[in-house]
Amino acid sequence: MKSQKTFLLMLAVCTGMVAGTAKAGAWGQKGHDVTCSIAERHLTKKAAKEIDRILDGKSIVYWANWMDNASHTSEFAYTKTWHYKDIDPDETYETAELCESGDVVTAINAQVAALKSGELNKDAEALALKMLVHLVGDVHCPMHAARKYDKGGNTWQVQFFDKGKNLHAIWDTDIVEAAHKWTYTEWADQIDIAGRAGIRLISQGTPDDWCKETHEIAEAVYEKTPVGSKLSYDYVTESTPVVEQQLLRGGIRLAAILNEIFD
Ligand code: ADE
Ligand code: ZN
């Protein structure tokens, strides 16, 4: 009975049902699955084979959202702050104080370096890979490169189709779910259409550049969405291209990173 209660409490925490819980999740399951599904389509043969070996035949999509659940367990509590990097309006990307326990950019760079080192055993390789495929999704999620003082939009209250929500939650999940009623493969089919030149362009840059780019999107979101905004169909329609763009960028850039590591 006790363990069932503990499980239900954990579930409530993981799904953000506990009042006042700041969610560090990003994209929600669907967005992370789409990111990994797009990345998988752009892996070289060699990279795909290496990943297959490390993950015992499971797809990166299988592990896309694992880290959001793991970060709520005591074993992986040290990764709680790895999902985001916030910058307040009186700071710049360069002057913002680094979070001591790590942020999404330092965490991505650390997993890439570890995987490239050739010094990891298979379990450690699998762990670094599971984290990396999630974190590249996170760094493209607007409210994960947002502002510090409102905990990445977690305390920025709005109304979304007559329900009280916060800006963080609607950009992680609600807009994605309202934009298209598609499976992750349908999402990937529809938005993975950049072509060779587009892919080359998107693949450029570093995690720092991508986080700065996401922060600019977050600032535009804040501008467009004052506290107390009543959001519905118009907001979903205007936000959908942004979500599609960020999911595509995340997928293409994840593939570029994985190809560089494993091929
Ligand atoms: N806590 C503080 N900033 C956050 C963010 N951007 N996302 C999730 N949780 C946070
Ligand atoms: Zn996350």
Coordinates of C-alpha atoms and ligand atoms in Angstrom, one line a residue:
M1 CA 0.0 0.0 0.0
K2 CA 2.8 2.3 1.0
S3 CA 4.7 1.7 -2.2
Q4 CA 1.6 2.3 -4.2
K5 CA 1.2 5.7 -2.5
T6 CA 4.8 6.5 -3.1
F7 CA 4.4 5.6 -6.7
L8 CA 1.3 7.8 -7.1
L9 CA 3.1 10.7 -5.5
M10 CA 6.1 10.2 -7.8
L11 CA 3.7 10.1 -10.8
A12 CA 2.1 13.4 -9.6
V13 CA 5.5 15.0 -9.3
C14 CA 6.6 13.8 -12.7
T15 CA 3.5 15.0 -14.4
G16 CA 3.6 18.4 -12.6
M17 CA 0.3 17.8 -10.8
V18 CA 1.7 18.8 -7.4
A19 CA 0.8 22.5 -6.8
G20 CA 3.8 24.8 -7.1
T21 CA 6.1 22.3 -8.8
A22 CA 8.3 24.0 -11.3
K23 CA 8.6 21.7 -14.3
A24 CA 11.9 21.2 -15.9
G25 CA 10.6 18.7 -18.5
A26 CA 10.7 20.5 -21.9
W27 CA 8.8 19.5 -25.0
G28 CA 6.9 16.7 -23.2
Q29 CA 7.0 13.2 -24.6
K30 CA 5.8 14.0 -28.1
G31 CA 8.3 16.8 -28.8
H32 CA 11.3 14.7 -27.6
D33 CA 10.1 11.7 -29.7
V34 CA 9.8 13.9 -32.8
T35 CA 13.3 15.3 -32.3
C36 CA 14.8 11.8 -31.9
S37 CA 12.8 10.4 -34.8
I38 CA 14.0 13.1 -37.1
A39 CA 17.6 12.6 -35.9
E40 CA 17.4 8.9 -36.5
R41 CA 16.5 9.5 -40.2
H42 CA 19.7 11.5 -40.7
L43 CA 22.2 9.2 -39.1
T44 CA 25.0 7.7 -41.2
K45 CA 25.1 3.9 -41.4
K46 CA 28.1 3.7 -39.1
A47 CA 26.6 6.0 -36.5
A48 CA 23.3 4.1 -36.6
K49 CA 25.2 0.8 -36.1
E50 CA 27.2 2.1 -33.1
I51 CA 24.1 3.5 -31.5
D52 CA 22.4 0.1 -32.0
R53 CA 25.3 -1.6 -30.3
I54 CA 25.2 0.8 -27.3
L55 CA 21.5 0.7 -26.8
D56 CA 21.1 -3.0 -27.4
G57 CA 19.0 -2.5 -30.5
K58 CA 16.6 0.0 -28.9
S59 CA 16.0 3.2 -30.9
I60 CA 17.0 6.7 -29.5
V61 CA 13.3 7.5 -29.7
Y62 CA 12.8 4.8 -26.9
W63 CA 15.0 6.9 -24.6
A64 CA 14.0 10.4 -25.9
N65 CA 12.1 11.4 -22.7
W66 CA 13.7 9.1 -20.2
M67 CA 15.8 11.9 -18.6
D68 CA 12.7 13.9 -17.5
N69 CA 11.6 11.0 -15.4
A70 CA 15.1 10.1 -14.2
S71 CA 15.8 13.7 -13.0
H72 CA 13.0 13.2 -10.4
T73 CA 14.6 10.2 -8.9
S74 CA 17.3 10.4 -6.1
E75 CA 19.8 8.5 -8.4
F76 CA 19.7 11.3 -11.0
A77 CA 18.7 14.3 -8.9
Y78 CA 22.1 15.8 -9.7
T79 CA 20.8 16.3 -13.3
K80 CA 17.8 18.5 -12.2
T81 CA 19.3 21.8 -13.5
W82 CA 20.7 20.2 -16.7
H83 CA 17.5 20.8 -18.7
Y84 CA 17.6 24.5 -19.1
K85 CA 19.7 27.7 -19.1
D86 CA 17.9 30.9 -18.1
I87 CA 19.0 34.5 -18.7
D88 CA 17.4 37.4 -16.9
P89 CA 16.6 40.7 -18.8
D90 CA 19.4 42.5 -17.0
E91 CA 21.9 39.9 -18.1
T92 CA 23.3 38.8 -21.4
Y93 CA 24.1 35.2 -22.5
E94 CA 27.7 36.0 -21.8
T95 CA 27.3 37.7 -18.4
A96 CA 24.7 35.4 -16.9
E97 CA 26.1 33.6 -13.9
L98 CA 26.7 29.9 -14.6
C99 CA 24.5 27.5 -12.6
E100 CA 26.9 25.5 -10.3
S101 CA 25.1 22.3 -10.7
G102 CA 25.2 22.5 -14.5
D103 CA 22.9 23.7 -17.3
V104 CA 21.7 22.4 -20.6
V105 CA 24.7 23.6 -22.6
T106 CA 27.4 22.4 -20.1
A107 CA 25.5 19.1 -19.9
I108 CA 25.4 18.6 -23.7
N109 CA 29.1 19.5 -24.0
A110 CA 30.0 17.1 -21.2
Q111 CA 28.1 14.1 -22.7
V112 CA 29.7 14.8 -26.1
A113 CA 33.2 15.0 -24.6
A114 CA 32.6 11.8 -22.6
L115 CA 31.3 9.9 -25.7
K116 CA 34.2 11.1 -27.8
S117 CA 36.8 10.2 -25.1
G118 CA 36.7 6.5 -25.9
E119 CA 37.1 5.9 -22.1
L120 CA 33.5 4.9 -21.2
N121 CA 32.4 1.4 -20.7
K122 CA 29.2 0.3 -22.4
D123 CA 26.9 1.2 -19.5
A124 CA 28.4 4.7 -19.2
E125 CA 28.2 5.2 -23.0
A126 CA 24.5 4.3 -22.9
L127 CA 23.8 6.7 -20.0
A128 CA 25.6 9.6 -21.8
L129 CA 23.8 8.8 -25.0
K130 CA 20.4 8.7 -23.3
M131 CA 21.1 12.1 -21.7
L132 CA 22.4 13.6 -24.9
V133 CA 19.4 12.7 -27.1
H134 CA 17.1 14.4 -24.5
L135 CA 19.2 17.5 -23.8
V136 CA 19.5 18.5 -27.5
G137 CA 15.7 18.5 -27.6
D138 CA 15.6 20.7 -24.4
V139 CA 18.0 23.3 -25.7
H140 CA 15.5 24.0 -28.6
C141 CA 12.6 24.4 -26.3
P142 CA 11.8 28.1 -25.9
M143 CA 11.0 28.1 -22.2
H144 CA 14.2 26.2 -21.5
A145 CA 16.4 29.2 -22.5
A146 CA 14.0 31.7 -20.9
R147 CA 14.2 34.0 -17.8
K148 CA 15.5 33.1 -14.3
Y149 CA 13.2 35.2 -12.2
D150 CA 10.1 33.4 -13.3
K151 CA 11.7 30.0 -13.4
G152 CA 11.6 29.7 -17.2
G153 CA 8.0 30.9 -17.4
N154 CA 6.8 28.5 -14.6
T155 CA 5.4 31.4 -12.6
W156 CA 4.1 33.4 -15.7
Q157 CA 0.4 32.7 -15.5
V158 CA -1.9 32.8 -18.6
Q159 CA -5.2 31.3 -19.7
F160 CA -5.1 28.7 -22.4
F161 CA -8.5 27.8 -23.8
D162 CA -10.1 28.9 -20.5
K163 CA -7.7 26.9 -18.3
G164 CA -5.2 28.5 -16.0
K165 CA -1.7 27.5 -17.2
N166 CA 1.8 28.8 -17.1
L167 CA 3.8 29.9 -20.1
H168 CA 6.3 27.1 -19.5
A169 CA 3.7 24.4 -19.6
I170 CA 1.9 25.6 -22.7
W171 CA 5.2 25.8 -24.7
D172 CA 6.4 22.4 -23.5
T173 CA 3.3 20.5 -24.2
D174 CA -0.1 22.3 -24.8
I175 CA 0.8 24.0 -28.1
V176 CA 2.5 20.9 -29.5
E177 CA -0.5 18.8 -28.7
A178 CA -3.0 21.5 -30.1
A179 CA -0.9 22.2 -33.2
H180 CA -1.4 18.8 -34.9
K181 CA -3.0 15.5 -33.8
W182 CA -0.2 13.5 -35.2
T183 CA 1.9 10.6 -34.1
Y184 CA 5.7 11.3 -33.7
T185 CA 6.3 9.6 -37.1
E186 CA 3.6 11.7 -38.7
W187 CA 5.2 14.8 -37.2
A188 CA 8.6 13.8 -38.6
D189 CA 7.2 13.0 -42.0
Q190 CA 5.6 16.4 -42.3
I191 CA 8.4 18.6 -41.0
D192 CA 11.6 16.8 -42.0
I193 CA 11.6 18.5 -45.4
A194 CA 14.6 20.8 -45.2
G195 CA 16.6 19.4 -48.2
R196 CA 20.4 19.1 -48.4
A197 CA 21.1 22.9 -48.3
G198 CA 18.6 23.5 -45.5
I199 CA 20.1 20.7 -43.5
R200 CA 23.6 22.0 -44.0
L201 CA 22.5 25.5 -42.8
I202 CA 20.6 24.2 -39.8
S203 CA 23.5 21.9 -38.7
Q204 CA 25.9 24.9 -38.2
G205 CA 26.9 26.3 -34.9
T206 CA 27.5 25.1 -31.4
P207 CA 25.2 24.3 -28.4
D208 CA 26.0 27.8 -27.1
D209 CA 24.8 29.3 -30.4
W210 CA 21.6 27.2 -30.4
C211 CA 20.9 28.2 -26.8
K212 CA 21.3 31.9 -27.6
E213 CA 19.0 31.4 -30.6
T214 CA 16.4 29.7 -28.4
H215 CA 16.6 32.5 -25.9
E216 CA 15.8 35.1 -28.6
I217 CA 12.7 33.0 -29.4
A218 CA 11.8 32.9 -25.7
E219 CA 12.1 36.7 -25.4
A220 CA 9.8 37.1 -28.4
V221 CA 7.3 34.7 -26.7
Y222 CA 7.4 36.8 -23.5
E223 CA 6.7 40.0 -25.6
K224 CA 3.8 38.4 -27.3
T225 CA 2.3 36.8 -24.2
P226 CA 1.8 39.2 -21.3
V227 CA 0.8 37.7 -17.9
G228 CA -2.9 37.1 -17.9
S229 CA -3.2 36.6 -21.7
K230 CA -6.2 34.7 -22.8
L231 CA -4.8 32.4 -25.5
S232 CA -6.7 30.1 -27.9
Y233 CA -6.8 29.2 -31.6
D234 CA -4.9 32.3 -32.9
Y235 CA -2.1 31.8 -30.5
V236 CA -1.8 28.1 -31.5
T237 CA -1.8 29.0 -35.2
E238 CA 0.9 31.6 -34.8
S239 CA 3.0 29.5 -32.5
T240 CA 2.9 26.3 -34.6
P241 CA 5.6 27.3 -37.1
V242 CA 7.9 28.1 -34.2
V243 CA 7.4 24.7 -32.7
E244 CA 7.9 23.0 -36.0
Q245 CA 11.1 24.9 -36.7
Q246 CA 12.5 24.1 -33.2
L247 CA 11.7 20.4 -33.4
L248 CA 13.3 20.2 -36.9
R249 CA 16.4 22.1 -35.7
G250 CA 16.7 19.8 -32.7
G251 CA 16.4 16.7 -34.8
I252 CA 18.9 17.8 -37.5
R253 CA 21.4 19.1 -35.0
L254 CA 21.2 15.9 -32.9
A255 CA 22.0 13.8 -36.0
A256 CA 24.9 16.1 -36.7
I257 CA 26.3 15.6 -33.2
L258 CA 25.8 11.9 -33.2
N259 CA 27.4 11.5 -36.7
E260 CA 30.4 13.5 -35.5
I261 CA 30.8 11.3 -32.4
F262 CA 30.2 7.9 -33.9
D263 CA 31.3 8.2 -37.5
Ligands
ADE1 N1 13.5 26.2 -13.2 C1 14.2 27.4 -13.4 N2 14.3 27.6 -14.7 C2 13.7 26.6 -15.3 C3 13.4 26.4 -16.7 N3 13.8 27.2 -17.6 N4 12.8 25.3 -17.0 C4 12.4 24.5 -16.0 N5 12.5 24.7 -14.7 C5 13.2 25.8 -14.4
ZN2 ZN 14.2 17.9 -20.0

